[in-house]
Amino acid sequence: MVGREVSPADHQHKEIREVLKRLVAVGWTLRKEGHWGRLYCTCAEGCLTIPVPGTAKNPGRTARNLARRAKLCPLPEGDPRRAPGGGVVV
Ligand SMILES: [Zn+2]
């Protein structure tokens, strides 16, 4: 991991702030990296990272894409946050 942690509240788009807040609340880490930031999943190994753009033409769609990609993190078997069929529920 590189970069300092950043707050979801620092994002300029409300829709993206809300999805970032939900992910950070379930354990994702948000760090300053690239154009704006990068999300790191909840696994110890960090199986998944998601780049977060600082600006978006369509913030609602970008927010939905972030949430959808976050579901690709499988989480360990038996993790209470694991959704049926895999992925974290956000
Ligand atoms: Zn993961």
mmCIF file of C-alpha atoms and ligand atoms in Angstrom:
data_model
loop_
_atom_site.group_PDB
_atom_site.id
_atom_site.type_symbol
_atom_site.label_atom_id
_atom_site.label_comp_id
_atom_site.label_asym_id
_atom_site.label_seq_id
_atom_site.Cartn_x
_atom_site.Cartn_y
_atom_site.Cartn_z
ATOM 1 C CA MET A 1 0.000 0.000 0.000
ATOM 2 C CA VAL A 2 1.155 3.498 -0.730
ATOM 3 C CA GLY A 3 -0.232 6.924 0.006
ATOM 4 C CA ARG A 4 -1.879 8.322 3.073
ATOM 5 C CA GLU A 5 -5.403 7.388 4.026
ATOM 6 C CA VAL A 6 -8.031 9.787 2.767
ATOM 7 C CA SER A 7 -11.566 10.351 3.947
ATOM 8 C CA PRO A 8 -14.559 9.499 1.757
ATOM 9 C CA ALA A 9 -15.864 12.945 2.755
ATOM 10 C CA ASP A 10 -13.068 14.529 0.708
ATOM 11 C CA HIS A 11 -14.588 13.405 -2.577
ATOM 12 C CA GLN A 12 -16.324 16.145 -4.543
ATOM 13 C CA HIS A 13 -19.245 14.010 -5.784
ATOM 14 C CA LYS A 14 -21.998 13.133 -3.315
ATOM 15 C CA GLU A 15 -22.882 9.786 -4.958
ATOM 16 C CA ILE A 16 -19.264 8.655 -4.866
ATOM 17 C CA ARG A 17 -18.797 9.883 -1.280
ATOM 18 C CA GLU A 18 -21.718 7.736 -0.210
ATOM 19 C CA VAL A 19 -20.433 4.549 -1.810
ATOM 20 C CA LEU A 20 -16.939 5.206 -0.414
ATOM 21 C CA LYS A 21 -18.406 5.709 3.068
ATOM 22 C CA ARG A 22 -20.272 2.401 2.878
ATOM 23 C CA LEU A 23 -17.137 0.547 1.756
ATOM 24 C CA VAL A 24 -14.896 2.129 4.397
ATOM 25 C CA ALA A 25 -17.538 1.280 7.021
ATOM 26 C CA VAL A 26 -17.215 -2.427 6.161
ATOM 27 C CA GLY A 27 -13.435 -2.340 6.304
ATOM 28 C CA TRP A 28 -12.138 -1.152 2.955
ATOM 29 C CA THR A 29 -9.169 1.206 3.078
ATOM 30 C CA LEU A 30 -9.100 4.350 0.982
ATOM 31 C CA ARG A 31 -5.713 5.817 0.127
ATOM 32 C CA LYS A 32 -4.462 8.810 -1.795
ATOM 33 C CA GLU A 33 -3.125 7.366 -5.000
ATOM 34 C CA GLY A 34 -3.255 7.954 -8.745
ATOM 35 C CA HIS A 35 -5.706 10.593 -9.927
ATOM 36 C CA TRP A 36 -7.586 10.678 -6.666
ATOM 37 C CA GLY A 37 -7.509 7.518 -4.614
ATOM 38 C CA ARG A 38 -7.571 3.767 -4.489
ATOM 39 C CA LEU A 39 -9.714 1.383 -2.484
ATOM 40 C CA TYR A 40 -8.129 -1.699 -0.897
ATOM 41 C CA CYS A 41 -10.376 -4.618 -0.020
ATOM 42 C CA THR A 42 -10.897 -6.095 3.425
ATOM 43 C CA CYS A 43 -8.809 -9.256 2.919
ATOM 44 C CA ALA A 44 -5.443 -9.488 4.634
ATOM 45 C CA GLU A 45 -3.886 -10.266 1.256
ATOM 46 C CA GLY A 46 -5.649 -7.356 -0.393
ATOM 47 C CA CYS A 47 -7.019 -9.403 -3.280
ATOM 48 C CA LEU A 48 -8.662 -6.404 -4.890
ATOM 49 C CA THR A 49 -7.911 -2.727 -5.353
ATOM 50 C CA ILE A 50 -10.148 -0.269 -7.156
ATOM 51 C CA PRO A 51 -8.977 3.080 -8.533
ATOM 52 C CA VAL A 52 -11.276 5.950 -7.576
ATOM 53 C CA PRO A 53 -11.414 8.845 -10.046
ATOM 54 C CA GLY A 54 -11.443 12.364 -8.633
ATOM 55 C CA THR A 55 -13.959 13.621 -11.142
ATOM 56 C CA ALA A 56 -16.714 11.885 -13.063
ATOM 57 C CA LYS A 57 -18.986 12.980 -15.898
ATOM 58 C CA ASN A 58 -21.657 10.739 -14.449
ATOM 59 C CA PRO A 59 -21.028 10.391 -10.687
ATOM 60 C CA GLY A 60 -24.058 8.138 -10.168
ATOM 61 C CA ARG A 61 -22.780 5.630 -12.703
ATOM 62 C CA THR A 62 -19.231 5.829 -11.370
ATOM 63 C CA ALA A 63 -20.547 5.189 -7.851
ATOM 64 C CA ARG A 64 -22.515 2.143 -9.035
ATOM 65 C CA ASN A 65 -19.444 0.814 -10.842
ATOM 66 C CA LEU A 66 -17.370 1.147 -7.669
ATOM 67 C CA ALA A 67 -20.001 -0.749 -5.662
ATOM 68 C CA ARG A 68 -20.230 -3.466 -8.311
ATOM 69 C CA ARG A 69 -16.476 -3.924 -8.508
ATOM 70 C CA ALA A 70 -16.274 -4.063 -4.708
ATOM 71 C CA LYS A 71 -18.519 -7.142 -4.789
ATOM 72 C CA LEU A 72 -15.765 -8.986 -6.673
ATOM 73 C CA CYS A 73 -13.759 -9.272 -3.463
ATOM 74 C CA PRO A 74 -14.765 -12.768 -2.353
ATOM 75 C CA LEU A 75 -14.002 -12.407 1.393
ATOM 76 C CA PRO A 76 -12.940 -15.554 3.253
ATOM 77 C CA GLU A 77 -15.456 -18.395 3.697
ATOM 78 C CA GLY A 78 -17.365 -17.857 6.917
ATOM 79 C CA ASP A 79 -16.759 -14.122 7.075
ATOM 80 C CA PRO A 80 -20.032 -12.685 8.436
ATOM 81 C CA ARG A 81 -19.845 -9.848 5.906
ATOM 82 C CA ARG A 82 -19.728 -12.288 3.020
ATOM 83 C CA ALA A 83 -22.829 -12.167 0.847
ATOM 84 C CA PRO A 84 -24.499 -15.323 -0.439
ATOM 85 C CA GLY A 85 -22.681 -15.953 -3.686
ATOM 86 C CA GLY A 86 -19.592 -14.052 -2.607
ATOM 87 C CA GLY A 87 -18.633 -10.458 -2.160
ATOM 88 C CA VAL A 88 -19.332 -7.963 0.527
ATOM 89 C CA VAL A 89 -22.809 -6.471 0.881
ATOM 90 C CA VAL A 90 -22.822 -2.710 0.412
HETATM 91 ZN ZN ZN B 1 -10.442 -9.217 -1.024
#
